[in-house]
Structure formats: structure tokens, C-alpha cells
Amino acid sequence: MKRREFMKLTSASLCSFALASCGGGDNSHGMFDGDMLGDSNNSPPLNTESFTNAFAIPPELTGTMINSRKVFDLNVQPGQMNFTSDSITATLGINGHFLGPTLRVNRGDDVDINVNNYIGEPTTMHWHGMHVPGDMDGSPHQEIAPNQSWKASFPIQQRASTNWYHPHAENTTASQVYSGLAGMLIVDDEETAALDLPKRYGIDDIPVVIQDRDFNADGSLDYTLSHFDQMNGKKGNTFLINGVIDASLDVEAKEVRFRLLNGSNARVYRLAFSDGLTFKQIATEQSLLPEPITLNSVVMSPGERVEIIVDFSNFMGSGFTFDDQLSGKSLFQVNVTRAAEVESITPNSLTNLAVFSESQAVRSRSFELSMFMGSFLINGVSMNMDIINESVTFGDVEIWDIKNRSNMIHNFHVHGAYFTLLSRDGSTPGTHERGYKDTVYLPANSHVQVIIQFADYKAGVAAPYMYHCHILEHEVEGMMGQLIVV
Ligand code: C2O
Ligand code: CU
Ligand code: CU
């Protein structure tokens, strides 16, 4: 085999995350000069032509220990980004210009998160996927007025998982997320730490926040909603990965883990690597899968998380794109440019997952998502802050029957618990959907049954949990309800 040589990308200057100078498109004239073709493994050559920006890794915050609590400070603030080379975009960010840091906590931690609102309008901060008391959930009931602070305090008592945080204020969730308010929140636990999985953050354990945006000619974010957008949610034509357009990531020739978050307002993706490269899905929103599932694409609706592992061991010198097969666009590029510094071999068995069986359920409850004359409804009604729609008994196992009664796409997310899928359109769900989940995709006229238990906290009328479609425009337009746990 011929030895290939690389010229280092000149963009060694890693842009610090989400600074205005980032994403300017002026880096990486460095191309690879090695002989990429005619090699024995027929792997695709590196191609950095259209992926000229450095991949951004959000900074990791592990908190400050104060009186045996892990304390985090989040400043929700205005920012400015240079998404394209020649214009400045006004944005919102958390401790930065766009998006926020990755918060990292361990099962067993006690956490305090101080959220300071500097954006001049009310906001909240919701910990999507986290099991927290209703009054710490950052729902529309815990509004933070401008120039005010809110402290969320909760223990971490759930499995290792990739979660996220974003605002959830009444009427403004969609526009604030679109402007840039979102970040990852990763839970670690001893079981997962002991597994031989890639775990070097930003090196072989890569956060991937996938979003789509539209820009006006002057570079500003375009969040005008056409009638079509009001019906179907806002989809943009430009894709951002961790806030960067056309990003290029260099990885080691080894297994690499990607923590995928669909952080888009409304777009559903079918994600795949170029050249049919297969990968293993290892996790859903709130848990590892019992064993890795080999796939060559994965569908993700807004709010869903999936962890995958790709084995690049045999692809030194190759480049792949990570594509959305539904839009036909490439989202970012991966270049295999470095020898592995640490090996990992994903085990064939990941975890034992306790799953409720149908016979344990004491009740079933149905949720019908529909749209009538422009109103977005669950069980025939729109969200009303003063109405509690459902009352669940603490500890009861329930079957939730969730139906999309429309010709448009929806999904379903619930706060304060996880669920597992019993069926999808009457059939056994795919093995890749058999982990703990909190958000489930509902294609037009589809039907899922899930099994769920609220066993962490009770939630009263002053601070109920929300359930809703995570197409954020649908949520804002009323496709949301409130539940108490008694
Ligand atoms: Cu990601 Cu109720 O939200
Ligand atoms: Cu949530
Ligand atoms: Cu919807």
C-alpha cells in the first residue's frame, strides 16, 4: 500500500466556539496533496472544496463544585455571528454568540444552574430529556423576566444520555431557539464510563447539533413565517452544524462517536454518510440501546437524539460527507487524517434495559394530534396555560396511544419521564428505536403506542409537565398540553 502524505489543513487555528470571527470561510486553503486515488481500498478521496469552515466543538462546562453541588452559570445574551464571509448576523447565544456550551454532569450529582436573562424579553430554560421537578423544568410557568435570574436545582438520577436545553417560554420558544438558544446537556454514569466507547470530547466523541436556517440578503436570520411555514413549521435552506455552515471535521482513523441532536425547529432528516458507510447506533434519547444496531441511515425528527459510532479505522486519507437524504444536501465533511491515539472497540452488548411490558400497565390514555382550520390541537384542544389536560398517578405504568390525525408531519415529546415504544403503526418498532425515548416521530397519519411511568417527581398545577409536538411552530400554535403527577 502506498504511503499517503498530507499537508496539514492551514486552519490549525481552531476558531473558538461561536465567536464572530468564526465561520468566515477564509480558512483551510490547505488541501491534501497525497495520492488519494488508485489505492487498494477504493475509499473516497478527501475533498474539502465545499467544506471550507472549521467544525465547531461547543465548549464543555463541567461546573464548579460549591458545597458539594455542581454549579453552572448560563448567560442568555445577544450575539453576532459571521456565518458567511461577508455579513454579520444578529443572534442569541448562551455564554457565547450562538448556541451554548455542552453541560456535562454525572449521575449522582446535585446541580445548580443559574440562568441570567440578558436578551431583553422573557425567556425560560428547559432541560429537555432531564427528569427534574416541575418547578425546575423551565416550562412556560418558570418565566425569567429580562435582566432577572433563575436558579434550577436538581439531582441527576437518570441514565447516561445526550440531552439538551432550550427556552420554552409562552409564544417565543420557536423564535428564540431559531435565534440560537440551545445547547447539549450530557449525563454520564459509571456503567457507560466502563464501556470501551469513544469518549474524548471533541476528538472521538463529537457533539453534532443539526439546524437549518434562512438568511435575508443583509445576513440577518429570516424568521418570517409564510402561510406554508405556519402550517408545516419553519424550514431553512441553509444547514448549520454547531452553528457552522459547510463545516469540515478532521478525525483519527478509529471509531468515532457522534452525538446527533436534531435541534431544528421543524425539519426531519434522514442522515447518512456518503458512499454507503455503515455505522452503529448505540443510543436513543435517554439510554444506550441494549446492543449496537448497524444502519446506513437514521431518521430524526426535531428534539430527537441518537448516538452513533462510525469505524474509520480503514479509511486513513479518506473523506466522507454526512448527508441528509431527504433534502439531498450534505451537512458536513469528515476527513480521516490522523492515526488513532487511543483505540476503542465498541462492545457487542451495551446495557441491560428494564422495559415495562404491556401487562404491567394499569391504564391507557390517548393523544390525538390534529390540525383544524389552522389550529393545532391535541385531543381537540389547544394549549391553555390555565388548563391542566391530564392527571397521571405517580408510579403508575400507562400505555399512551399517540395518533397523528393529519396529513402533515408531527412528533410527540413529553417532559419528566422516558417512554419505550410498544408499537409503530401496529407493528413491532425497529430495534434502533428500542431505547428509552422522550420524543417520537409521527409521520402523517401514523400511530405509535408507548409505555410510560412518571416515577421521579410529583408535579402540581403550579408547575405541571408539558407534552407537545416538537415542531416548534406547532408547539407555539397550541399543539401542547399540560399534565400533573399526583
Ligand atoms: Cu424540547 Cu417541551 O421541549
Ligand atoms: Cu422537554
Ligand atoms: Cu406538529
mmCIF file of N, CA, C and O in Angstrom, residues 116-191:
data_model
loop_
_atom_site.group_PDB
_atom_site.id
_atom_site.type_symbol
_atom_site.label_atom_id
_atom_site.label_comp_id
_atom_site.label_asym_id
_atom_site.label_seq_id
_atom_site.Cartn_x
_atom_site.Cartn_y
_atom_site.Cartn_z
ATOM 1 N N ASN A 116 -29.198 33.546 33.581
ATOM 2 C CA ASN A 116 -29.307 35.005 33.614
ATOM 3 C C ASN A 116 -29.820 35.490 32.265
ATOM 4 O O ASN A 116 -29.220 35.204 31.233
ATOM 5 N N ASN A 117 -30.927 36.214 32.301
ATOM 6 C CA ASN A 117 -31.586 36.632 31.054
ATOM 7 C C ASN A 117 -31.168 38.046 30.645
ATOM 8 O O ASN A 117 -31.611 39.015 31.239
ATOM 9 N N TYR A 118 -30.356 38.140 29.613
ATOM 10 C CA TYR A 118 -29.904 39.446 29.097
ATOM 11 C C TYR A 118 -30.464 39.745 27.717
ATOM 12 O O TYR A 118 -29.911 40.572 26.991
ATOM 13 N N ILE A 119 -31.532 39.051 27.294
ATOM 14 C CA ILE A 119 -31.979 39.240 25.903
ATOM 15 C C ILE A 119 -33.119 40.244 25.748
ATOM 16 O O ILE A 119 -33.600 40.463 24.638
ATOM 17 N N GLY A 120 -33.518 40.870 26.840
ATOM 18 C CA GLY A 120 -34.498 41.948 26.698
ATOM 19 C C GLY A 120 -35.917 41.500 26.467
ATOM 20 O O GLY A 120 -36.798 42.313 26.172
ATOM 21 N N GLU A 121 -36.180 40.199 26.559
ATOM 22 C CA GLU A 121 -37.557 39.708 26.518
ATOM 23 C C GLU A 121 -37.626 38.487 27.419
ATOM 24 O O GLU A 121 -36.598 37.881 27.726
ATOM 25 N N PRO A 122 -38.816 38.130 27.866
ATOM 26 C CA PRO A 122 -38.918 36.977 28.773
ATOM 27 C C PRO A 122 -38.412 35.700 28.111
ATOM 28 O O PRO A 122 -38.531 35.532 26.898
ATOM 29 N N THR A 123 -37.846 34.824 28.899
ATOM 30 C CA THR A 123 -37.436 33.533 28.388
ATOM 31 C C THR A 123 -37.609 32.504 29.505
ATOM 32 O O THR A 123 -38.091 32.826 30.598
ATOM 33 N N THR A 124 -37.268 31.248 29.213
ATOM 34 C CA THR A 124 -37.145 30.223 30.256
ATOM 35 C C THR A 124 -35.990 29.344 29.796
ATOM 36 O O THR A 124 -35.472 29.528 28.693
ATOM 37 N N MET A 125 -35.575 28.389 30.627
ATOM 38 C CA MET A 125 -34.615 27.405 30.139
ATOM 39 C C MET A 125 -35.078 26.020 30.585
ATOM 40 O O MET A 125 -35.193 25.719 31.767
ATOM 41 N N HIS A 126 -35.361 25.209 29.581
ATOM 42 C CA HIS A 126 -35.901 23.861 29.803
ATOM 43 C C HIS A 126 -34.811 22.822 29.564
ATOM 44 O O HIS A 126 -34.025 22.943 28.631
ATOM 45 N N TRP A 127 -34.776 21.799 30.406
ATOM 46 C CA TRP A 127 -33.767 20.743 30.321
ATOM 47 C C TRP A 127 -34.418 19.537 29.650
ATOM 48 O O TRP A 127 -34.947 18.645 30.321
ATOM 49 N N HIS A 128 -34.391 19.546 28.331
ATOM 50 C CA HIS A 128 -35.120 18.545 27.544
ATOM 51 C C HIS A 128 -34.482 17.164 27.732
ATOM 52 O O HIS A 128 -33.319 16.967 27.393
ATOM 53 N N GLY A 129 -35.273 16.246 28.252
ATOM 54 C CA GLY A 129 -34.778 14.890 28.494
ATOM 55 C C GLY A 129 -34.406 14.631 29.937
ATOM 56 O O GLY A 129 -34.222 13.484 30.338
ATOM 57 N N MET A 130 -34.299 15.707 30.720
ATOM 58 C CA MET A 130 -33.887 15.530 32.106
ATOM 59 C C MET A 130 -35.114 15.315 32.992
ATOM 60 O O MET A 130 -36.159 15.930 32.800
ATOM 61 N N HIS A 131 -34.946 14.456 33.974
ATOM 62 C CA HIS A 131 -36.011 14.227 34.942
ATOM 63 C C HIS A 131 -35.796 15.195 36.103
ATOM 64 O O HIS A 131 -34.914 14.992 36.923
ATOM 65 N N VAL A 132 -36.576 16.232 36.128
ATOM 66 C CA VAL A 132 -36.428 17.265 37.160
ATOM 67 C C VAL A 132 -37.811 17.615 37.692
ATOM 68 O O VAL A 132 -38.823 17.394 37.012
ATOM 69 N N PRO A 133 -37.876 18.162 38.909
ATOM 70 C CA PRO A 133 -39.182 18.562 39.437
ATOM 71 C C PRO A 133 -39.842 19.601 38.532
ATOM 72 O O PRO A 133 -39.149 20.368 37.858
ATOM 73 N N GLY A 134 -41.163 19.625 38.519
ATOM 74 C CA GLY A 134 -41.909 20.526 37.632
ATOM 75 C C GLY A 134 -41.486 21.984 37.749
ATOM 76 O O GLY A 134 -41.409 22.702 36.746
ATOM 77 N N ASP A 135 -41.166 22.422 38.969
ATOM 78 C CA ASP A 135 -40.810 23.835 39.125
ATOM 79 C C ASP A 135 -39.358 24.127 38.739
ATOM 80 O O ASP A 135 -38.913 25.264 38.778
ATOM 81 N N MET A 136 -38.606 23.088 38.355
ATOM 82 C CA MET A 136 -37.226 23.270 37.885
ATOM 83 C C MET A 136 -37.113 22.992 36.382
ATOM 84 O O MET A 136 -36.033 22.981 35.814
ATOM 85 N N ASP A 137 -38.256 22.747 35.745
ATOM 86 C CA ASP A 137 -38.287 22.220 34.385
ATOM 87 C C ASP A 137 -38.077 23.287 33.311
ATOM 88 O O ASP A 137 -37.806 22.970 32.159
ATOM 89 N N GLY A 138 -38.214 24.554 33.701
ATOM 90 C CA GLY A 138 -38.042 25.615 32.705
ATOM 91 C C GLY A 138 -39.160 25.661 31.690
ATOM 92 O O GLY A 138 -38.985 26.057 30.541
ATOM 93 N N SER A 139 -40.342 25.264 32.120
ATOM 94 C CA SER A 139 -41.515 25.294 31.248
ATOM 95 C C SER A 139 -42.038 26.733 31.186
ATOM 96 O O SER A 139 -41.477 27.628 31.818
ATOM 97 N N PRO A 140 -43.128 26.963 30.438
ATOM 98 C CA PRO A 140 -43.669 28.333 30.373
ATOM 99 C C PRO A 140 -44.041 28.904 31.747
ATOM 100 O O PRO A 140 -44.213 30.114 31.885
ATOM 101 N N HIS A 141 -44.149 28.020 32.750
ATOM 102 C CA HIS A 141 -44.520 28.505 34.089
ATOM 103 C C HIS A 141 -43.342 29.051 34.900
ATOM 104 O O HIS A 141 -43.535 29.553 35.992
ATOM 105 N N GLN A 142 -42.129 28.891 34.383
ATOM 106 C CA GLN A 142 -40.972 29.416 35.128
ATOM 107 C C GLN A 142 -40.287 30.514 34.341
ATOM 108 O O GLN A 142 -39.075 30.507 34.103
ATOM 109 N N GLU A 143 -41.082 31.495 33.935
ATOM 110 C CA GLU A 143 -40.573 32.569 33.100
ATOM 111 C C GLU A 143 -39.509 33.390 33.832
ATOM 112 O O GLU A 143 -39.620 33.660 35.026
ATOM 113 N N ILE A 144 -38.490 33.758 33.083
ATOM 114 C CA ILE A 144 -37.437 34.639 33.601
ATOM 115 C C ILE A 144 -37.588 35.985 32.899
ATOM 116 O O ILE A 144 -37.423 36.084 31.681
ATOM 117 N N ALA A 145 -37.922 37.010 33.668
ATOM 118 C CA ALA A 145 -38.108 38.341 33.070
ATOM 119 C C ALA A 145 -36.749 38.884 32.628
ATOM 120 O O ALA A 145 -35.706 38.434 33.097
ATOM 121 N N PRO A 146 -36.756 39.874 31.718
ATOM 122 C CA PRO A 146 -35.481 40.469 31.285
ATOM 123 C C PRO A 146 -34.681 40.981 32.480
ATOM 124 O O PRO A 146 -35.247 41.534 33.431
ATOM 125 N N ASN A 147 -33.393 40.763 32.424
ATOM 126 C CA ASN A 147 -32.468 41.169 33.492
ATOM 127 C C ASN A 147 -32.736 40.500 34.832
ATOM 128 O O ASN A 147 -32.323 41.003 35.869
ATOM 129 N N GLN A 148 -33.407 39.381 34.792
ATOM 130 C CA GLN A 148 -33.619 38.601 36.011
ATOM 131 C C GLN A 148 -32.882 37.271 35.877
ATOM 132 O O GLN A 148 -32.519 36.856 34.775
ATOM 133 N N SER A 149 -32.702 36.607 37.019
ATOM 134 C CA SER A 149 -32.032 35.310 37.035
ATOM 135 C C SER A 149 -32.963 34.260 37.613
ATOM 136 O O SER A 149 -33.890 34.584 38.358
ATOM 137 N N TRP A 150 -32.695 33.038 37.245
ATOM 138 C CA TRP A 150 -33.481 31.916 37.754
ATOM 139 C C TRP A 150 -32.493 30.796 38.053
ATOM 140 O O TRP A 150 -31.560 30.570 37.287
ATOM 141 N N LYS A 151 -32.683 30.150 39.189
ATOM 142 C CA LYS A 151 -31.789 29.040 39.528
ATOM 143 C C LYS A 151 -32.549 27.731 39.492
ATOM 144 O O LYS A 151 -33.547 27.562 40.194
ATOM 145 N N ALA A 152 -32.077 26.819 38.663
ATOM 146 C CA ALA A 152 -32.662 25.475 38.606
ATOM 147 C C ALA A 152 -31.764 24.553 39.429
ATOM 148 O O ALA A 152 -30.555 24.505 39.203
ATOM 149 N N SER A 153 -32.349 23.847 40.381
ATOM 150 C CA SER A 153 -31.584 22.927 41.234
ATOM 151 C C SER A 153 -32.224 21.560 41.158
ATOM 152 O O SER A 153 -33.444 21.430 41.342
ATOM 153 N N PHE A 154 -31.421 20.556 40.846
ATOM 154 C CA PHE A 154 -31.977 19.199 40.800
ATOM 155 C C PHE A 154 -30.865 18.176 40.905
ATOM 156 O O PHE A 154 -29.712 18.449 40.568
ATOM 157 N N PRO A 155 -31.195 16.984 41.382
ATOM 158 C CA PRO A 155 -30.230 15.890 41.382
ATOM 159 C C PRO A 155 -30.255 15.181 40.024
ATOM 160 O O PRO A 155 -31.291 15.168 39.359
ATOM 161 N N ILE A 156 -29.111 14.622 39.641
ATOM 162 C CA ILE A 156 -29.044 13.865 38.395
ATOM 163 C C ILE A 156 -29.239 12.398 38.755
ATOM 164 O O ILE A 156 -28.400 11.783 39.421
ATOM 165 N N GLN A 157 -30.380 11.866 38.360
ATOM 166 C CA GLN A 157 -30.685 10.490 38.751
ATOM 167 C C GLN A 157 -31.273 9.709 37.585
ATOM 168 O O GLN A 157 -32.289 9.065 37.704
ATOM 169 N N GLN A 158 -30.587 9.807 36.454
ATOM 170 C CA GLN A 158 -31.034 9.048 35.288
ATOM 171 C C GLN A 158 -29.816 8.497 34.585
ATOM 172 O O GLN A 158 -28.687 8.817 34.923
ATOM 173 N N ARG A 159 -30.074 7.671 33.606
ATOM 174 C CA ARG A 159 -29.001 7.005 32.865
ATOM 175 C C ARG A 159 -28.175 7.989 32.042
ATOM 176 O O ARG A 159 -28.645 9.059 31.677
ATOM 177 N N ALA A 160 -26.981 7.531 31.718
ATOM 178 C CA ALA A 160 -26.137 8.273 30.793
ATOM 179 C C ALA A 160 -26.935 8.538 29.524
ATOM 180 O O ALA A 160 -27.599 7.642 28.995
ATOM 181 N N SER A 161 -26.881 9.774 29.034
ATOM 182 C CA SER A 161 -27.716 10.145 27.891
ATOM 183 C C SER A 161 -27.320 11.508 27.364
ATOM 184 O O SER A 161 -26.721 12.312 28.065
ATOM 185 N N THR A 162 -27.678 11.738 26.122
ATOM 186 C CA THR A 162 -27.428 13.027 25.472
ATOM 187 C C THR A 162 -28.726 13.816 25.471
ATOM 188 O O THR A 162 -29.671 13.464 24.765
ATOM 189 N N ASN A 163 -28.758 14.862 26.274
ATOM 190 C CA ASN A 163 -29.959 15.680 26.387
ATOM 191 C C ASN A 163 -29.639 17.084 25.889
ATOM 192 O O ASN A 163 -28.553 17.329 25.390
ATOM 193 N N TRP A 164 -30.587 17.979 26.032
ATOM 194 C CA TRP A 164 -30.281 19.343 25.592
ATOM 195 C C TRP A 164 -31.117 20.343 26.353
ATOM 196 O O TRP A 164 -32.025 19.964 27.091
ATOM 197 N N TYR A 165 -30.764 21.598 26.208
ATOM 198 C CA TYR A 165 -31.526 22.657 26.873
ATOM 199 C C TYR A 165 -31.882 23.736 25.869
ATOM 200 O O TYR A 165 -31.150 23.986 24.921
ATOM 201 N N HIS A 166 -33.046 24.324 26.071
ATOM 202 C CA HIS A 166 -33.518 25.389 25.178
ATOM 203 C C HIS A 166 -34.637 26.138 25.874
ATOM 204 O O HIS A 166 -35.254 25.604 26.800
ATOM 205 N N PRO A 167 -34.932 27.360 25.431
ATOM 206 C CA PRO A 167 -36.029 28.125 26.038
ATOM 207 C C PRO A 167 -37.377 27.489 25.733
ATOM 208 O O PRO A 167 -37.523 26.741 24.758
ATOM 209 N N HIS A 168 -38.362 27.790 26.558
ATOM 210 C CA HIS A 168 -39.689 27.182 26.437
ATOM 211 C C HIS A 168 -40.754 28.173 26.880
ATOM 212 O O HIS A 168 -41.786 27.784 27.414
ATOM 213 N N ALA A 169 -40.495 29.466 26.648
ATOM 214 C CA ALA A 169 -41.441 30.475 27.122
ATOM 215 C C ALA A 169 -42.684 30.486 26.246
ATOM 216 O O ALA A 169 -42.644 30.090 25.082
ATOM 217 N N GLU A 170 -43.753 30.958 26.835
ATOM 218 C CA GLU A 170 -45.013 31.004 26.107
ATOM 219 C C GLU A 170 -44.835 31.858 24.850
ATOM 220 O O GLU A 170 -44.347 32.979 24.920
ATOM 221 N N ASN A 171 -45.191 31.311 23.722
ATOM 222 C CA ASN A 171 -45.194 32.020 22.420
ATOM 223 C C ASN A 171 -43.838 32.277 21.777
ATOM 224 O O ASN A 171 -43.784 32.644 20.607
ATOM 225 N N THR A 172 -42.738 32.163 22.499
ATOM 226 C CA THR A 172 -41.455 32.569 21.908
ATOM 227 C C THR A 172 -40.447 31.426 21.790
ATOM 228 O O THR A 172 -39.310 31.654 21.372
ATOM 229 N N THR A 173 -40.831 30.210 22.144
ATOM 230 C CA THR A 173 -39.886 29.091 22.058
ATOM 231 C C THR A 173 -39.267 28.990 20.666
ATOM 232 O O THR A 173 -38.044 28.920 20.516
ATOM 233 N N ALA A 174 -40.116 29.026 19.654
ATOM 234 C CA ALA A 174 -39.625 28.793 18.289
ATOM 235 C C ALA A 174 -38.665 29.896 17.848
ATOM 236 O O ALA A 174 -37.594 29.628 17.301
ATOM 237 N N SER A 175 -39.037 31.145 18.093
ATOM 238 C CA SER A 175 -38.181 32.241 17.607
ATOM 239 C C SER A 175 -36.878 32.302 18.404
ATOM 240 O O SER A 175 -35.820 32.605 17.854
ATOM 241 N N GLN A 176 -36.919 32.005 19.694
ATOM 242 C CA GLN A 176 -35.683 32.074 20.487
ATOM 243 C C GLN A 176 -34.723 30.936 20.151
ATOM 244 O O GLN A 176 -33.511 31.127 20.100
ATOM 245 N N VAL A 177 -35.264 29.747 19.926
ATOM 246 C CA VAL A 177 -34.389 28.641 19.509
ATOM 247 C C VAL A 177 -33.790 28.960 18.139
ATOM 248 O O VAL A 177 -32.597 28.783 17.902
ATOM 249 N N TYR A 178 -34.634 29.476 17.244
ATOM 250 C CA TYR A 178 -34.166 29.819 15.892
ATOM 251 C C TYR A 178 -33.021 30.842 15.944
ATOM 252 O O TYR A 178 -32.067 30.770 15.177
ATOM 253 N N SER A 179 -33.113 31.766 16.891
ATOM 254 C CA SER A 179 -32.074 32.793 17.012
ATOM 255 C C SER A 179 -30.768 32.253 17.573
ATOM 256 O O SER A 179 -29.741 32.920 17.500
ATOM 257 N N GLY A 180 -30.828 31.059 18.191
ATOM 258 C CA GLY A 180 -29.567 30.451 18.640
ATOM 259 C C GLY A 180 -29.556 29.890 20.042
ATOM 260 O O GLY A 180 -28.502 29.458 20.523
ATOM 261 N N LEU A 181 -30.687 29.887 20.732
ATOM 262 C CA LEU A 181 -30.665 29.441 22.120
ATOM 263 C C LEU A 181 -30.906 27.934 22.232
ATOM 264 O O LEU A 181 -32.038 27.457 22.151
ATOM 265 N N ALA A 182 -29.830 27.206 22.405
ATOM 266 C CA ALA A 182 -29.890 25.755 22.601
ATOM 267 C C ALA A 182 -28.485 25.275 22.939
ATOM 268 O O ALA A 182 -27.499 25.900 22.555
ATOM 269 N N GLY A 183 -28.411 24.176 23.664
ATOM 270 C CA GLY A 183 -27.107 23.574 23.962
ATOM 271 C C GLY A 183 -27.305 22.132 24.379
ATOM 272 O O GLY A 183 -28.439 21.701 24.638
ATOM 273 N N MET A 184 -26.220 21.386 24.426
ATOM 274 C CA MET A 184 -26.314 19.978 24.851
ATOM 275 C C MET A 184 -26.098 19.857 26.347
ATOM 276 O O MET A 184 -25.396 20.656 26.958
ATOM 277 N N LEU A 185 -26.706 18.821 26.919
ATOM 278 C CA LEU A 185 -26.532 18.504 28.334
ATOM 279 C C LEU A 185 -26.306 16.996 28.408
ATOM 280 O O LEU A 185 -27.232 16.219 28.167
ATOM 281 N N ILE A 186 -25.076 16.607 28.673
ATOM 282 C CA ILE A 186 -24.728 15.187 28.620
ATOM 283 C C ILE A 186 -24.633 14.630 30.036
ATOM 284 O O ILE A 186 -23.955 15.200 30.897
ATOM 285 N N VAL A 187 -25.338 13.531 30.265
ATOM 286 C CA VAL A 187 -25.259 12.817 31.539
ATOM 287 C C VAL A 187 -24.317 11.624 31.362
ATOM 288 O O VAL A 187 -24.447 10.869 30.393
ATOM 289 N N ASP A 188 -23.374 11.469 32.283
ATOM 290 C CA ASP A 188 -22.502 10.296 32.299
ATOM 291 C C ASP A 188 -22.857 9.432 33.506
ATOM 292 O O ASP A 188 -23.329 9.945 34.522
ATOM 293 N N ASP A 189 -22.637 8.140 33.362
ATOM 294 C CA ASP A 189 -22.775 7.283 34.549
ATOM 295 C C ASP A 189 -21.672 6.226 34.545
ATOM 296 O O ASP A 189 -20.926 6.097 33.566
ATOM 297 N N GLU A 190 -21.547 5.513 35.650
ATOM 298 C CA GLU A 190 -20.428 4.575 35.804
ATOM 299 C C GLU A 190 -20.513 3.442 34.800
ATOM 300 O O GLU A 190 -19.506 2.982 34.277
ATOM 301 N N GLU A 191 -21.729 2.985 34.528
ATOM 302 C CA GLU A 191 -21.880 1.862 33.602
ATOM 303 C C GLU A 191 -21.342 2.231 32.216
ATOM 304 O O GLU A 191 -20.569 1.480 31.614
#
